[in-house]
């Protein structure tokens, strides 16, 4: 009695078909997982800061808004006195390298985000830190006009604090709206960038021709 079986050519054809199916299905599945992971990280980090800032205000930490210009010493003292108590960090840098990407950071349209010195971070006289989950953060002070212009938030005080966070640390793309996101803390509370702007303005900024500050809005509502 003869036993039937698969020929070598049939096995090879089957393997090729399986390979083609895997090539078609695995990338979309991976992309969907990566997007869900990104959304979860953005929401988690934003919520953590919102909670921390609420507690800072209860401790009297909103006196930071009395300043009118960037002041390294004032911001550092405020951070050490208030916010530091509610963050779990592995490293803190005071206007120095070591807690942010060594290269440039980018806007969504591909242009370079302003930084005083490469490797320090975005802005001037800043505090950067690495959280226990690997997230990079920046704390900076901006004037009322700058917050309205760059971050799309209208405030009624002399200054506000900006929080940038890079959800995947030193990994690329180091781009606003992709792995770097921004929020603002003022006397009006802690809000995501573009909190006072229309949906059309948010869409325009969170596009290939925009800078990407507003993209946090899209992640928080997903």
PDB file of C-alpha atoms in Angstrom:
ATOM      1  CA  UNK A   1       0.000   0.000   0.000  1.00  0.00           C
ATOM      2  CA  UNK A   2       1.383   3.387  -1.018  1.00  0.00           C
ATOM      3  CA  UNK A   3       1.415   6.234   1.508  1.00  0.00           C
ATOM      4  CA  UNK A   4       0.501   9.680   0.179  1.00  0.00           C
ATOM      5  CA  UNK A   5       2.334  12.817   1.304  1.00  0.00           C
ATOM      6  CA  UNK A   6       3.360  16.299   0.292  1.00  0.00           C
ATOM      7  CA  UNK A   7       6.061  16.773  -2.264  1.00  0.00           C
ATOM      8  CA  UNK A   8       8.928  19.180  -1.644  1.00  0.00           C
ATOM      9  CA  UNK A   9       7.535  21.616  -4.200  1.00  0.00           C
ATOM     10  CA  UNK A  10       4.122  21.619  -2.466  1.00  0.00           C
ATOM     11  CA  UNK A  11       5.760  22.340   0.891  1.00  0.00           C
ATOM     12  CA  UNK A  12       7.793  25.188  -0.592  1.00  0.00           C
ATOM     13  CA  UNK A  13       4.702  26.689  -2.236  1.00  0.00           C
ATOM     14  CA  UNK A  14       2.851  26.494   1.105  1.00  0.00           C
ATOM     15  CA  UNK A  15       5.719  28.213   2.909  1.00  0.00           C
ATOM     16  CA  UNK A  16       5.809  30.950   0.292  1.00  0.00           C
ATOM     17  CA  UNK A  17       2.051  31.543   0.698  1.00  0.00           C
ATOM     18  CA  UNK A  18       2.406  31.692   4.491  1.00  0.00           C
ATOM     19  CA  UNK A  19       5.275  34.146   4.093  1.00  0.00           C
ATOM     20  CA  UNK A  20       3.229  36.381   1.808  1.00  0.00           C
ATOM     21  CA  UNK A  21       0.268  36.380   4.206  1.00  0.00           C
ATOM     22  CA  UNK A  22       2.569  37.199   7.138  1.00  0.00           C
ATOM     23  CA  UNK A  23       4.183  40.037   5.188  1.00  0.00           C
ATOM     24  CA  UNK A  24       0.766  41.512   4.470  1.00  0.00           C
ATOM     25  CA  UNK A  25      -0.808  41.122   7.921  1.00  0.00           C
ATOM     26  CA  UNK A  26       2.019  41.571  10.459  1.00  0.00           C
ATOM     27  CA  UNK A  27       3.042  45.203   9.630  1.00  0.00           C
ATOM     28  CA  UNK A  28      -0.513  46.596  10.066  1.00  0.00           C
ATOM     29  CA  UNK A  29      -0.925  44.657  13.317  1.00  0.00           C
ATOM     30  CA  UNK A  30       2.415  45.965  14.579  1.00  0.00           C
ATOM     31  CA  UNK A  31       1.556  49.523  13.521  1.00  0.00           C
ATOM     32  CA  UNK A  32      -1.801  49.333  15.293  1.00  0.00           C
ATOM     33  CA  UNK A  33      -0.132  48.044  18.456  1.00  0.00           C
ATOM     34  CA  UNK A  34       2.515  50.780  18.316  1.00  0.00           C
ATOM     35  CA  UNK A  35      -0.153  53.461  17.903  1.00  0.00           C
ATOM     36  CA  UNK A  36      -2.163  52.109  20.848  1.00  0.00           C
ATOM     37  CA  UNK A  37       1.014  52.022  22.926  1.00  0.00           C
ATOM     38  CA  UNK A  38       1.767  55.654  21.978  1.00  0.00           C
ATOM     39  CA  UNK A  39      -1.761  56.808  22.846  1.00  0.00           C
ATOM     40  CA  UNK A  40      -1.582  55.026  26.206  1.00  0.00           C
ATOM     41  CA  UNK A  41       1.803  56.589  27.044  1.00  0.00           C
ATOM     42  CA  UNK A  42       0.683  60.108  26.122  1.00  0.00           C
ATOM     43  CA  UNK A  43      -2.456  59.819  28.258  1.00  0.00           C
ATOM     44  CA  UNK A  44      -0.567  58.299  31.172  1.00  0.00           C
ATOM     45  CA  UNK A  45       2.163  60.951  31.182  1.00  0.00           C
ATOM     46  CA  UNK A  46      -0.270  63.833  30.787  1.00  0.00           C
ATOM     47  CA  UNK A  47      -2.463  62.516  33.612  1.00  0.00           C
ATOM     48  CA  UNK A  48       0.579  62.093  35.851  1.00  0.00           C
ATOM     49  CA  UNK A  49       1.596  65.717  35.319  1.00  0.00           C
ATOM     50  CA  UNK A  50      -1.948  67.011  35.734  1.00  0.00           C
ATOM     51  CA  UNK A  51      -2.184  65.243  39.089  1.00  0.00           C
ATOM     52  CA  UNK A  52       1.261  66.457  40.154  1.00  0.00           C
ATOM     53  CA  UNK A  53       0.467  70.070  39.238  1.00  0.00           C
ATOM     54  CA  UNK A  54      -2.808  69.930  41.165  1.00  0.00           C
ATOM     55  CA  UNK A  55      -0.886  68.844  44.241  1.00  0.00           C
ATOM     56  CA  UNK A  56       1.775  71.491  43.648  1.00  0.00           C
ATOM     57  CA  UNK A  57      -0.914  74.175  43.576  1.00  0.00           C
ATOM     58  CA  UNK A  58      -2.371  72.835  46.826  1.00  0.00           C
ATOM     59  CA  UNK A  59       1.114  73.178  48.332  1.00  0.00           C
ATOM     60  CA  UNK A  60       1.286  76.828  47.271  1.00  0.00           C
ATOM     61  CA  UNK A  61       3.534  76.216  44.290  1.00  0.00           C
ATOM     62  CA  UNK A  62       1.614  78.490  41.939  1.00  0.00           C
ATOM     63  CA  UNK A  63       3.741  81.413  43.194  1.00  0.00           C
ATOM     64  CA  UNK A  64       5.998  80.589  40.240  1.00  0.00           C
ATOM     65  CA  UNK A  65       3.733  82.741  38.093  1.00  0.00           C
ATOM     66  CA  UNK A  66       5.009  85.879  39.796  1.00  0.00           C
ATOM     67  CA  UNK A  67       8.051  85.788  37.530  1.00  0.00           C
ATOM     68  CA  UNK A  68       8.014  87.723  34.280  1.00  0.00           C
ATOM     69  CA  UNK A  69      11.117  86.310  32.584  1.00  0.00           C
ATOM     70  CA  UNK A  70      13.097  83.094  32.465  1.00  0.00           C
ATOM     71  CA  UNK A  71      15.098  82.803  35.666  1.00  0.00           C
ATOM     72  CA  UNK A  72      17.177  79.685  36.139  1.00  0.00           C
ATOM     73  CA  UNK A  73      17.516  79.970  39.908  1.00  0.00           C
ATOM     74  CA  UNK A  74      13.833  80.659  40.574  1.00  0.00           C
ATOM     75  CA  UNK A  75      12.646  77.775  38.396  1.00  0.00           C
ATOM     76  CA  UNK A  76      15.204  75.367  39.898  1.00  0.00           C
ATOM     77  CA  UNK A  77      14.190  76.303  43.449  1.00  0.00           C
ATOM     78  CA  UNK A  78      10.514  75.911  42.552  1.00  0.00           C
ATOM     79  CA  UNK A  79      11.129  72.502  40.983  1.00  0.00           C
ATOM     80  CA  UNK A  80      13.087  71.234  43.995  1.00  0.00           C
ATOM     81  CA  UNK A  81      10.577  72.609  46.478  1.00  0.00           C
ATOM     82  CA  UNK A  82       7.376  71.498  44.777  1.00  0.00           C
ATOM     83  CA  UNK A  83       7.211  69.429  41.598  1.00  0.00           C
ATOM     84  CA  UNK A  84      10.163  67.150  42.373  1.00  0.00           C
ATOM     85  CA  UNK A  85       8.171  65.691  45.285  1.00  0.00           C
ATOM     86  CA  UNK A  86       5.580  64.251  42.901  1.00  0.00           C
ATOM     87  CA  UNK A  87       7.799  62.837  40.147  1.00  0.00           C
ATOM     88  CA  UNK A  88       9.730  59.578  40.210  1.00  0.00           C
ATOM     89  CA  UNK A  89      12.970  60.413  38.407  1.00  0.00           C
ATOM     90  CA  UNK A  90      16.197  58.567  37.739  1.00  0.00           C
ATOM     91  CA  UNK A  91      18.144  61.699  36.775  1.00  0.00           C
ATOM     92  CA  UNK A  92      17.657  65.469  36.884  1.00  0.00           C
ATOM     93  CA  UNK A  93      19.650  68.009  34.866  1.00  0.00           C
ATOM     94  CA  UNK A  94      19.674  71.748  35.559  1.00  0.00           C
ATOM     95  CA  UNK A  95      20.311  73.492  32.241  1.00  0.00           C
ATOM     96  CA  UNK A  96      22.894  70.876  31.308  1.00  0.00           C
ATOM     97  CA  UNK A  97      23.202  67.856  29.037  1.00  0.00           C
ATOM     98  CA  UNK A  98      22.329  64.311  30.055  1.00  0.00           C
ATOM     99  CA  UNK A  99      18.546  64.240  30.292  1.00  0.00           C
ATOM    100  CA  UNK A 100      17.440  64.957  26.718  1.00  0.00           C
ATOM    101  CA  UNK A 101      18.281  63.851  23.181  1.00  0.00           C
ATOM    102  CA  UNK A 102      21.812  64.698  22.136  1.00  0.00           C
ATOM    103  CA  UNK A 103      20.790  65.731  18.613  1.00  0.00           C
ATOM    104  CA  UNK A 104      18.138  68.113  17.346  1.00  0.00           C
ATOM    105  CA  UNK A 105      14.446  67.918  18.102  1.00  0.00           C
ATOM    106  CA  UNK A 106      12.084  68.543  15.200  1.00  0.00           C
ATOM    107  CA  UNK A 107       8.752  70.100  14.397  1.00  0.00           C
ATOM    108  CA  UNK A 108       6.244  67.946  12.541  1.00  0.00           C
ATOM    109  CA  UNK A 109       7.042  69.780   9.295  1.00  0.00           C
ATOM    110  CA  UNK A 110      10.698  68.773   9.578  1.00  0.00           C
ATOM    111  CA  UNK A 111      12.121  72.087  10.771  1.00  0.00           C
ATOM    112  CA  UNK A 112      14.353  72.151  13.840  1.00  0.00           C
ATOM    113  CA  UNK A 113      12.908  73.149  17.221  1.00  0.00           C
ATOM    114  CA  UNK A 114      14.803  75.976  18.882  1.00  0.00           C
ATOM    115  CA  UNK A 115      17.289  74.973  21.546  1.00  0.00           C
ATOM    116  CA  UNK A 116      19.829  77.131  23.328  1.00  0.00           C
ATOM    117  CA  UNK A 117      22.521  74.449  23.159  1.00  0.00           C
ATOM    118  CA  UNK A 118      22.343  71.038  21.526  1.00  0.00           C
ATOM    119  CA  UNK A 119      21.867  68.206  23.943  1.00  0.00           C
ATOM    120  CA  UNK A 120      20.447  70.456  26.647  1.00  0.00           C
ATOM    121  CA  UNK A 121      16.850  70.410  25.419  1.00  0.00           C
ATOM    122  CA  UNK A 122      14.186  72.674  23.950  1.00  0.00           C
ATOM    123  CA  UNK A 123      14.303  76.261  25.210  1.00  0.00           C
ATOM    124  CA  UNK A 124      16.542  78.278  27.560  1.00  0.00           C
ATOM    125  CA  UNK A 125      17.269  77.976  31.308  1.00  0.00           C
ATOM    126  CA  UNK A 126      15.463  74.666  31.490  1.00  0.00           C
ATOM    127  CA  UNK A 127      15.158  71.724  33.813  1.00  0.00           C
ATOM    128  CA  UNK A 128      15.240  68.325  32.161  1.00  0.00           C
ATOM    129  CA  UNK A 129      14.755  64.957  33.802  1.00  0.00           C
ATOM    130  CA  UNK A 130      14.356  61.269  33.062  1.00  0.00           C
ATOM    131  CA  UNK A 131      11.350  59.562  34.626  1.00  0.00           C
ATOM    132  CA  UNK A 132      11.499  56.004  35.942  1.00  0.00           C
ATOM    133  CA  UNK A 133       9.698  54.698  32.825  1.00  0.00           C
ATOM    134  CA  UNK A 134      12.301  56.256  30.494  1.00  0.00           C
ATOM    135  CA  UNK A 135      10.276  59.336  29.520  1.00  0.00           C
ATOM    136  CA  UNK A 136      12.323  62.517  29.012  1.00  0.00           C
ATOM    137  CA  UNK A 137      10.777  65.760  30.323  1.00  0.00           C
ATOM    138  CA  UNK A 138      11.497  69.467  30.054  1.00  0.00           C
ATOM    139  CA  UNK A 139      10.253  72.216  32.387  1.00  0.00           C
ATOM    140  CA  UNK A 140      10.556  75.751  31.026  1.00  0.00           C
ATOM    141  CA  UNK A 141       9.040  79.185  31.600  1.00  0.00           C
ATOM    142  CA  UNK A 142       7.450  81.158  28.767  1.00  0.00           C
ATOM    143  CA  UNK A 143       5.882  84.608  28.618  1.00  0.00           C
ATOM    144  CA  UNK A 144       2.165  85.102  28.101  1.00  0.00           C
ATOM    145  CA  UNK A 145       2.684  86.149  24.468  1.00  0.00           C
ATOM    146  CA  UNK A 146       4.914  83.183  23.663  1.00  0.00           C
ATOM    147  CA  UNK A 147       2.491  80.698  25.203  1.00  0.00           C
ATOM    148  CA  UNK A 148      -0.328  82.065  23.077  1.00  0.00           C
ATOM    149  CA  UNK A 149       1.795  82.137  19.920  1.00  0.00           C
ATOM    150  CA  UNK A 150       3.587  78.796  20.135  1.00  0.00           C
ATOM    151  CA  UNK A 151       1.360  76.672  22.348  1.00  0.00           C
ATOM    152  CA  UNK A 152      -2.102  77.968  21.510  1.00  0.00           C
ATOM    153  CA  UNK A 153      -3.080  78.701  25.121  1.00  0.00           C
ATOM    154  CA  UNK A 154      -4.399  82.063  26.311  1.00  0.00           C
ATOM    155  CA  UNK A 155      -3.462  82.915  29.895  1.00  0.00           C
ATOM    156  CA  UNK A 156      -4.078  85.844  32.223  1.00  0.00           C
ATOM    157  CA  UNK A 157      -0.756  85.868  34.062  1.00  0.00           C
ATOM    158  CA  UNK A 158       2.743  87.137  33.340  1.00  0.00           C
ATOM    159  CA  UNK A 159       4.141  83.700  32.654  1.00  0.00           C
ATOM    160  CA  UNK A 160       3.388  80.019  32.580  1.00  0.00           C
ATOM    161  CA  UNK A 161       5.352  76.812  32.691  1.00  0.00           C
ATOM    162  CA  UNK A 162       5.744  74.586  29.657  1.00  0.00           C
ATOM    163  CA  UNK A 163       6.128  70.836  29.971  1.00  0.00           C
ATOM    164  CA  UNK A 164       7.591  68.897  27.053  1.00  0.00           C
ATOM    165  CA  UNK A 165       7.728  65.120  27.320  1.00  0.00           C
ATOM    166  CA  UNK A 166       9.365  62.626  24.982  1.00  0.00           C
ATOM    167  CA  UNK A 167       7.531  59.344  25.522  1.00  0.00           C
ATOM    168  CA  UNK A 168      10.277  57.100  24.126  1.00  0.00           C
ATOM    169  CA  UNK A 169      13.303  58.881  25.541  1.00  0.00           C
ATOM    170  CA  UNK A 170      16.399  58.897  23.345  1.00  0.00           C
ATOM    171  CA  UNK A 171      14.777  56.872  20.567  1.00  0.00           C
ATOM    172  CA  UNK A 172      13.865  58.627  17.331  1.00  0.00           C
ATOM    173  CA  UNK A 173      12.076  60.380  15.684  1.00  0.00           C
ATOM    174  CA  UNK A 174      12.384  63.095  18.398  1.00  0.00           C
ATOM    175  CA  UNK A 175       9.570  64.993  16.734  1.00  0.00           C
ATOM    176  CA  UNK A 176       6.702  67.078  18.096  1.00  0.00           C
ATOM    177  CA  UNK A 177       3.403  65.299  17.543  1.00  0.00           C
ATOM    178  CA  UNK A 178       5.063  61.884  17.135  1.00  0.00           C
ATOM    179  CA  UNK A 179       6.993  61.210  20.329  1.00  0.00           C
ATOM    180  CA  UNK A 180       7.365  64.707  21.825  1.00  0.00           C
ATOM    181  CA  UNK A 181       4.287  66.434  23.244  1.00  0.00           C
ATOM    182  CA  UNK A 182       3.633  69.723  25.030  1.00  0.00           C
ATOM    183  CA  UNK A 183       1.345  70.994  27.771  1.00  0.00           C
ATOM    184  CA  UNK A 184       1.032  74.262  29.683  1.00  0.00           C
ATOM    185  CA  UNK A 185       0.600  75.019  33.384  1.00  0.00           C
ATOM    186  CA  UNK A 186      -0.841  78.405  34.304  1.00  0.00           C
ATOM    187  CA  UNK A 187      -3.064  79.874  36.981  1.00  0.00           C
ATOM    188  CA  UNK A 188      -5.914  78.554  34.855  1.00  0.00           C
ATOM    189  CA  UNK A 189      -4.715  74.987  35.418  1.00  0.00           C
ATOM    190  CA  UNK A 190      -2.774  72.345  33.508  1.00  0.00           C
ATOM    191  CA  UNK A 191      -3.889  72.049  29.891  1.00  0.00           C
ATOM    192  CA  UNK A 192      -2.599  70.472  26.669  1.00  0.00           C
ATOM    193  CA  UNK A 193      -1.132  72.718  23.992  1.00  0.00           C
ATOM    194  CA  UNK A 194      -3.765  74.369  21.762  1.00  0.00           C
ATOM    195  CA  UNK A 195      -6.376  74.142  24.507  1.00  0.00           C
ATOM    196  CA  UNK A 196      -7.812  77.511  23.421  1.00  0.00           C
ATOM    197  CA  UNK A 197      -7.812  76.902  19.691  1.00  0.00           C
ATOM    198  CA  UNK A 198     -10.444  75.657  17.236  1.00  0.00           C
ATOM    199  CA  UNK A 199     -10.501  72.169  15.722  1.00  0.00           C
ATOM    200  CA  UNK A 200      -9.415  73.603  12.362  1.00  0.00           C
ATOM    201  CA  UNK A 201      -6.426  75.317  13.975  1.00  0.00           C
ATOM    202  CA  UNK A 202      -5.530  72.066  15.741  1.00  0.00           C
ATOM    203  CA  UNK A 203      -5.776  70.122  12.471  1.00  0.00           C
ATOM    204  CA  UNK A 204      -3.609  72.680  10.666  1.00  0.00           C
ATOM    205  CA  UNK A 205      -0.841  72.549  13.264  1.00  0.00           C
ATOM    206  CA  UNK A 206      -1.010  68.746  13.549  1.00  0.00           C
ATOM    207  CA  UNK A 207      -0.262  68.208   9.857  1.00  0.00           C
ATOM    208  CA  UNK A 208       2.744  67.758   7.621  1.00  0.00           C
ATOM    209  CA  UNK A 209       2.933  71.534   7.190  1.00  0.00           C
ATOM    210  CA  UNK A 210       2.460  72.332  10.893  1.00  0.00           C
ATOM    211  CA  UNK A 211       4.755  72.236  13.912  1.00  0.00           C
ATOM    212  CA  UNK A 212       2.935  69.517  15.847  1.00  0.00           C
ATOM    213  CA  UNK A 213       2.292  71.258  19.177  1.00  0.00           C
ATOM    214  CA  UNK A 214      -1.444  70.603  18.881  1.00  0.00           C
ATOM    215  CA  UNK A 215      -1.183  66.857  18.212  1.00  0.00           C
ATOM    216  CA  UNK A 216      -1.490  66.084  21.914  1.00  0.00           C
ATOM    217  CA  UNK A 217      -5.138  67.102  21.599  1.00  0.00           C
ATOM    218  CA  UNK A 218      -5.780  64.249  19.167  1.00  0.00           C
ATOM    219  CA  UNK A 219      -4.110  61.650  21.381  1.00  0.00           C
ATOM    220  CA  UNK A 220      -5.974  62.661  24.517  1.00  0.00           C
ATOM    221  CA  UNK A 221      -9.403  62.210  22.897  1.00  0.00           C
ATOM    222  CA  UNK A 222      -8.679  58.778  21.388  1.00  0.00           C
TER     223      UNK A 222
END
